Amino acid sequence: MSTLSATQLRELYRYLYLTRALEERFENLFKQGQIVGGLYRSLGQEATAVGSAYALGEEDWVAPSIRDLGAILVRGVEPRLMLRQYMARDNPMTGGRDNTTHFTVPELGILGPISPLGTQISVLNGVALAFRVRSEDRVCLAYQGDGASRTGAHHEGMNFAAVQDLPMVAVLEHNRWAFSTPSDAEAAVEDWTDVAAAYDVPVEQVDGNHVLEVYDATRRAVGRARDGGGMQLVVAETYRMLGHAQHDDQEYVPGEELEAWRERDPLDRYEAYLDETGVADGERRREIRDDVEAGLDEAVQEALDTPRPEPSDAGSRVWADEDGPRVPWTRRSPVGYDDAPADVPPAARETGGEET
Amino acid sequence: MTEGTGSGDGSSTEGEQVTYLEAIRQALWEEMKTDDRVFILGEDVGNYGGAFKITEGFLEEFGDDRIIDTPISESAIVGAAIGAAQMGLRPVAEMQFIDFIAPAFDMLVNFAAKVRYRTGEGAGLVVRGPCGAGARSGPFHSQNVESYFANVAGLKMVAPATVRDAKGLLRSAIRDPDPVLYFEHKHLYRRIKGELPTGEEVEVPLGEARTHREGSDLTVITYGSMVHKAAEAADRLAEEDGVELEVLDLRTLRPLDAGAMVESVKRTNRALVAHEAPGFGGFAGEITAQLNEEAFEWLDAPVRRVTAIDTPVPYSPPLEDYHLPQVEDLATAARWLLSY
């Protein structure tokens, strides 16, 4: 078992709880119309994101997917900023130009994903190439859902990392569902660790709902990658406890299966562990939760007080050296014959310059 | 074929005569020599030296950390280039033929193009590859892909027509902080030669068109290999009809030098837009629209296009020649416009 100190074990609890509590705030804010567009939760998968990200060093890089809020929090993005991001308020990560976990924070080693799935490993490969060419002892970690791992981009990225022996760890989040498609319709393999053979990379299978097992397995994989062992795969067995997004009532999921996985809730199980070991009794855990909630109260208020971006912000930051903001010509006022073309020929001015 | 003697080519300096291909090689070599952040990745670029031998000798000089032979995985190639660019390196990704950029479309359109806008962190990378027809290579080794990407904010695109621009634009592309697609025309690789100054850098900034040939009667707006066909048509009309066509070589498609187009058309009052790709939804449509918006009052005739016919690029020589816009087509269209 892990060699984490009692303080670290309590910190892990804090991140697990924070992830869940923050997402519950998101859900309420979504219902109030404060979060627009789609909202994707990671309920039931928190231990996979938190435990694996906790195994990384400060200098390492990570590419989350949409259900890896926990990893982003472990990397150090403050909840108040996540609220501003999810609520389409002004924020330093995207300024409201993209949603959810889609942002990059170089100083925290976070590479933002895009919606076309399976693309993170390929892009992280470039980060790893930079580590290599600079002789830096750093590791990349990419999260991929089982569905995302069926894309061509994913295969290309895995294969490239394996061929190049890059310091890369892929955490395959086997959460059983890709939107409404079960994982046995996504892949013919039953044991998802079998996919590692195609790339000849070391693989470990881990109980994704057990935060310390995830931590331990990822720590080993990260260590191997850092020591020159090349590409590593960790298959985390977990379950998506809610629909794909808020609009999805998940009626296609068998009730008994959901019930069985509810028994394996990562927070409940970790609380039992903290009880057994005496690392944090019920009272101690309540203090942690109260502290998290109080922080979230403040963070939500800050986000509500933060304005949405200026509409015209939409017209800038496409290129580094752009020649001014993009303004639709119909909004440059006043629009009139005399104002629109800068220099109409004199003849045209005489005949057509007058308003008809 | 030699390069046009147009006033804007600026190749009057003492120097050596080199091919278009050699100019590309020189730009890559010199940028790699002067900036250790520059590296190349692609299929067969190392051991083999590239399908067209552009990177021959690079592996020996720069090692396999900077000349990376990749699997046949264009998405992974461009993906890695994006990640490395975001870490401050200056990747040059080679598509063995530009047609094979299609598997990397997602990475370019959804990742590279949007990453600065979305996150504030840009990706200065170059994706280069041989484009264009005329080599009897069929539908998958002959395409011009600029219009596939023209509607995507965040990508820059260049298409050099001359030796000097091949070198200067690649240098600028590598140094640019945003993603640049560099379309090198395979038909020009060893067919044109031009003088490159020795011992000084060739500077060609992105976003500036070049007057390939001066004229007062009609402006042909074009880029890439069509610049040479346009110049040939211009010479023919000067001799046969006594008219002077101006040939404007856009050089960069995004950002587009609209000012140069409009300035020229306001002088000549007639515009012919030409490119080697098919016309429907092609880049000429954008140019035509901009002239309509900015120079309508100065036009004495409608803007016309001369492009490839609306089919894939066929293989057999008579088919390919029929598909492609020829000098004769340009001359016919110019005469139509001049008699309008």
Coordinates of N, CA and C in Angstrom, one line a residue, chain A residues 61 93-94 97-98 102-104 106 111-114 116 119 122-123 125-127 129-134 153 156-157 159-160 164 314 316-321 337 343-345 348, chain B residues 39 41 64-66 68-76 79-80 82-84 86-89 106-107 110-111 116-121 153-156 176-178 254 266 297-298:
Chain A
W61 N 3.3 17.1 -16.7 CA 2.1 17.6 -17.5 C 1.0 16.6 -17.5
M93 N -8.4 31.6 -17.8 CA -8.1 30.4 -18.6 C -8.5 30.6 -20.0
T94 N -9.8 30.9 -20.2 CA -10.3 31.0 -21.6 C -10.9 32.4 -21.9
R97 N -14.1 31.9 -23.9 CA -14.1 31.5 -25.3 C -14.4 30.0 -25.4
D98 N -14.1 29.2 -24.4 CA -14.4 27.8 -24.4 C -14.9 27.3 -23.1
H102 N -11.8 22.6 -20.9 CA -11.0 22.9 -22.2 C -10.1 24.1 -22.0
F103 N -9.1 24.0 -21.2 CA -8.2 25.1 -21.1 C -6.8 24.6 -20.8
T104 N -5.8 25.4 -21.1 CA -4.4 25.1 -20.9 C -3.8 26.1 -19.9
P106 N -0.1 26.4 -18.6 CA 1.3 25.9 -18.7 C 2.0 25.8 -17.3
L111 N -2.6 20.6 -20.1 CA -2.9 20.8 -21.5 C -4.4 20.6 -21.7
G112 N -5.1 21.6 -22.2 CA -6.5 21.5 -22.3 C -6.9 20.6 -23.5
P113 N -8.0 19.8 -23.3 CA -8.4 18.9 -24.4 C -9.3 19.7 -25.4
I114 N -9.7 19.0 -26.5 CA -10.7 19.5 -27.4 C -11.8 18.5 -27.4
P116 N -13.2 16.8 -30.0 CA -13.0 15.5 -30.8 C -12.1 14.6 -29.9
T119 N -7.6 12.8 -28.8 CA -6.5 13.6 -29.4 C -5.4 14.0 -28.4
S122 N -1.7 12.4 -28.6 CA -0.8 12.9 -29.7 C -0.2 14.3 -29.4
V123 N -1.0 15.1 -28.8 CA -0.5 16.5 -28.5 C 0.5 16.4 -27.3
N125 N 2.4 14.0 -26.7 CA 3.6 13.5 -27.3 C 4.6 14.6 -27.6
G126 N 4.1 15.7 -28.1 CA 4.9 16.8 -28.4 C 5.5 17.5 -27.2
V127 N 4.7 17.5 -26.1 CA 5.2 18.0 -24.8 C 6.4 17.1 -24.4
L129 N 8.2 15.2 -26.3 CA 9.4 15.4 -27.2 C 10.2 16.6 -26.7
A130 N 9.5 17.6 -26.2 CA 10.2 18.8 -25.7 C 11.0 18.4 -24.4
F131 N 10.4 17.6 -23.6 CA 11.1 17.2 -22.4 C 12.4 16.5 -22.8
R132 N 12.3 15.6 -23.8 CA 13.4 14.8 -24.2 C 14.5 15.6 -24.8
V133 N 14.1 16.5 -25.7 CA 15.2 17.3 -26.4 C 15.9 18.2 -25.4
R134 N 15.2 18.5 -24.3 CA 15.8 19.4 -23.3 C 16.5 18.6 -22.1
A153 N -7.2 8.8 -33.7 CA -6.2 9.7 -33.1 C -5.6 9.1 -31.9
E156 N -3.1 6.4 -33.0 CA -1.9 7.0 -33.5 C -1.0 7.6 -32.4
G157 N -1.7 8.2 -31.4 CA -0.9 8.8 -30.3 C -0.2 7.8 -29.5
N159 N 0.6 4.7 -30.3 CA 1.7 4.1 -31.1 C 2.9 4.9 -31.2
F160 N 2.7 6.2 -31.5 CA 3.8 7.2 -31.6 C 4.6 7.2 -30.3
Q164 N 8.4 5.9 -30.0 CA 9.4 6.9 -29.6 C 9.9 6.7 -28.2
A314 N -15.1 38.7 -28.4 CA -15.2 37.6 -29.3 C -14.3 37.8 -30.6
S316 N -11.2 39.0 -30.9 CA -9.7 39.2 -30.8 C -9.1 37.8 -30.4
R317 N -7.8 37.8 -30.5 CA -6.9 36.7 -30.1 C -6.9 35.5 -30.9
V318 N -7.2 35.7 -32.2 CA -7.1 34.6 -33.2 C -5.6 34.3 -33.5
W319 N -4.9 35.4 -33.8 CA -3.5 35.3 -34.1 C -2.7 36.2 -33.2
A320 N -1.4 35.8 -33.0 CA -0.6 36.6 -32.1 C -0.4 38.1 -32.6
D321 N -0.3 38.2 -33.9 CA 0.0 39.5 -34.5 C -1.1 40.1 -35.3
Y337 N -23.7 55.3 -47.3 CA -23.0 55.3 -48.5 C -21.7 56.1 -48.4
D343 N -12.8 55.3 -50.1 CA -12.5 56.2 -51.2 C -13.2 55.8 -52.5
V344 N -14.5 56.2 -52.6 CA -15.2 55.9 -53.9 C -14.7 56.9 -54.9
P345 N -14.7 56.5 -56.2 CA -14.2 57.4 -57.2 C -15.1 58.7 -57.3
A348 N -18.4 58.5 -59.1 CA -19.5 57.8 -58.3 C -20.0 58.6 -57.2
Chain B
F39 N 12.8 21.7 -35.1 CA 13.0 20.3 -35.4 C 12.0 19.9 -36.5
L41 N 9.6 16.7 -38.2 CA 9.1 15.3 -38.0 C 8.2 15.0 -39.2
D64 N 18.6 12.2 -34.3 CA 17.3 11.8 -34.3 C 16.3 12.4 -33.3
D65 N 16.9 13.3 -32.4 CA 16.0 14.0 -31.6 C 15.4 15.2 -32.4
R66 N 16.0 15.6 -33.5 CA 15.6 16.8 -34.2 C 15.1 16.5 -35.6
I68 N 12.9 13.5 -36.9 CA 12.1 12.4 -36.4 C 11.4 11.6 -37.4
D69 N 11.8 10.4 -37.7 CA 11.0 9.5 -38.6 C 9.8 9.0 -37.9
T70 N 8.6 9.2 -38.4 CA 7.4 8.9 -37.7 C 6.7 7.7 -38.3
P71 N 5.8 7.0 -37.6 CA 4.9 6.1 -38.3 C 4.0 6.9 -39.3
I72 N 3.2 6.1 -40.1 CA 2.3 6.8 -41.0 C 1.1 7.2 -40.2
S73 N 1.2 8.3 -39.6 CA 0.2 8.8 -38.6 C 0.2 10.3 -38.7
E74 N -0.5 10.8 -39.7 CA -0.5 12.3 -39.8 C -1.1 13.0 -38.7
S75 N -2.1 12.4 -38.1 CA -2.8 13.0 -36.9 C -1.8 13.1 -35.8
A76 N -1.0 12.0 -35.5 CA 0.0 12.0 -34.5 C 1.1 13.0 -34.8
G79 N -0.3 16.4 -34.2 CA -0.6 16.5 -32.7 C 0.7 16.8 -32.0
A80 N 1.8 16.0 -32.3 CA 3.0 16.2 -31.6 C 3.6 17.5 -31.9
I82 N 2.0 20.2 -32.4 CA 1.2 21.2 -31.6 C 1.7 21.2 -30.1
G83 N 1.9 20.0 -29.6 CA 2.3 20.0 -28.2 C 3.7 20.5 -28.0
A84 N 4.6 20.2 -29.0 CA 6.0 20.7 -28.9 C 6.0 22.2 -29.1
Q86 N 3.7 24.2 -28.2 CA 3.2 24.8 -27.0 C 4.2 24.8 -25.9
M87 N 5.2 24.0 -26.0 CA 6.3 24.0 -25.1 C 7.5 24.9 -25.5
G88 N 7.2 25.7 -26.6 CA 8.3 26.6 -27.0 C 9.2 26.2 -28.1
L89 N 9.0 24.9 -28.6 CA 9.8 24.5 -29.7 C 9.2 25.0 -31.0
D106 N -8.4 17.2 -38.3 CA -8.9 17.5 -36.9 C -7.9 18.2 -36.1
M107 N -6.7 17.7 -36.1 CA -5.6 18.4 -35.3 C -5.4 19.8 -35.7
N110 N -9.3 21.8 -35.4 CA -9.9 21.8 -34.0 C -8.9 22.1 -32.9
F111 N -7.6 21.7 -33.2 CA -6.6 22.0 -32.1 C -5.8 23.2 -32.5
R116 N -5.0 29.2 -29.5 CA -4.7 30.5 -29.0 C -6.0 31.2 -28.6
Y117 N -7.0 31.2 -29.5 CA -8.2 31.8 -29.2 C -8.9 31.3 -27.9
R118 N -8.9 30.0 -27.8 CA -9.6 29.3 -26.7 C -8.8 29.6 -25.4
T119 N -7.5 29.4 -25.4 CA -6.7 29.3 -24.2 C -5.7 30.4 -24.0
G120 N -5.4 31.2 -25.0 CA -4.4 32.2 -24.9 C -3.0 31.7 -25.2
E121 N -2.9 30.3 -25.4 CA -1.6 29.7 -25.6 C -1.5 29.3 -27.1
A153 N -10.5 30.3 -39.0 CA -9.7 31.3 -38.4 C -8.7 30.7 -37.5
G154 N -7.5 31.2 -37.6 CA -6.4 30.7 -36.7 C -5.3 30.1 -37.5
L155 N -5.5 29.7 -38.8 CA -4.5 29.1 -39.6 C -3.9 30.2 -40.5
K156 N -2.6 30.2 -40.8 CA -2.0 31.0 -41.8 C -1.7 30.0 -43.0
D176 N 7.1 32.2 -37.1 CA 5.8 32.8 -36.8 C 5.3 32.1 -35.5
P177 N 4.6 32.9 -34.7 CA 4.1 32.3 -33.4 C 2.8 31.5 -33.6
D178 N 2.2 31.5 -34.8 CA 1.0 30.8 -35.1 C 1.1 29.7 -36.1
R254 N -3.5 33.5 -46.2 CA -3.9 34.0 -44.9 C -2.7 34.3 -44.1
K266 N -7.7 48.8 -58.8 CA -8.2 50.2 -59.0 C -7.4 50.9 -60.1
E297 N -16.7 49.9 -57.6 CA -16.8 51.2 -58.3 C -15.8 51.3 -59.4
W298 N -14.7 50.6 -59.2 CA -13.5 50.8 -60.2 C -13.5 49.7 -61.3

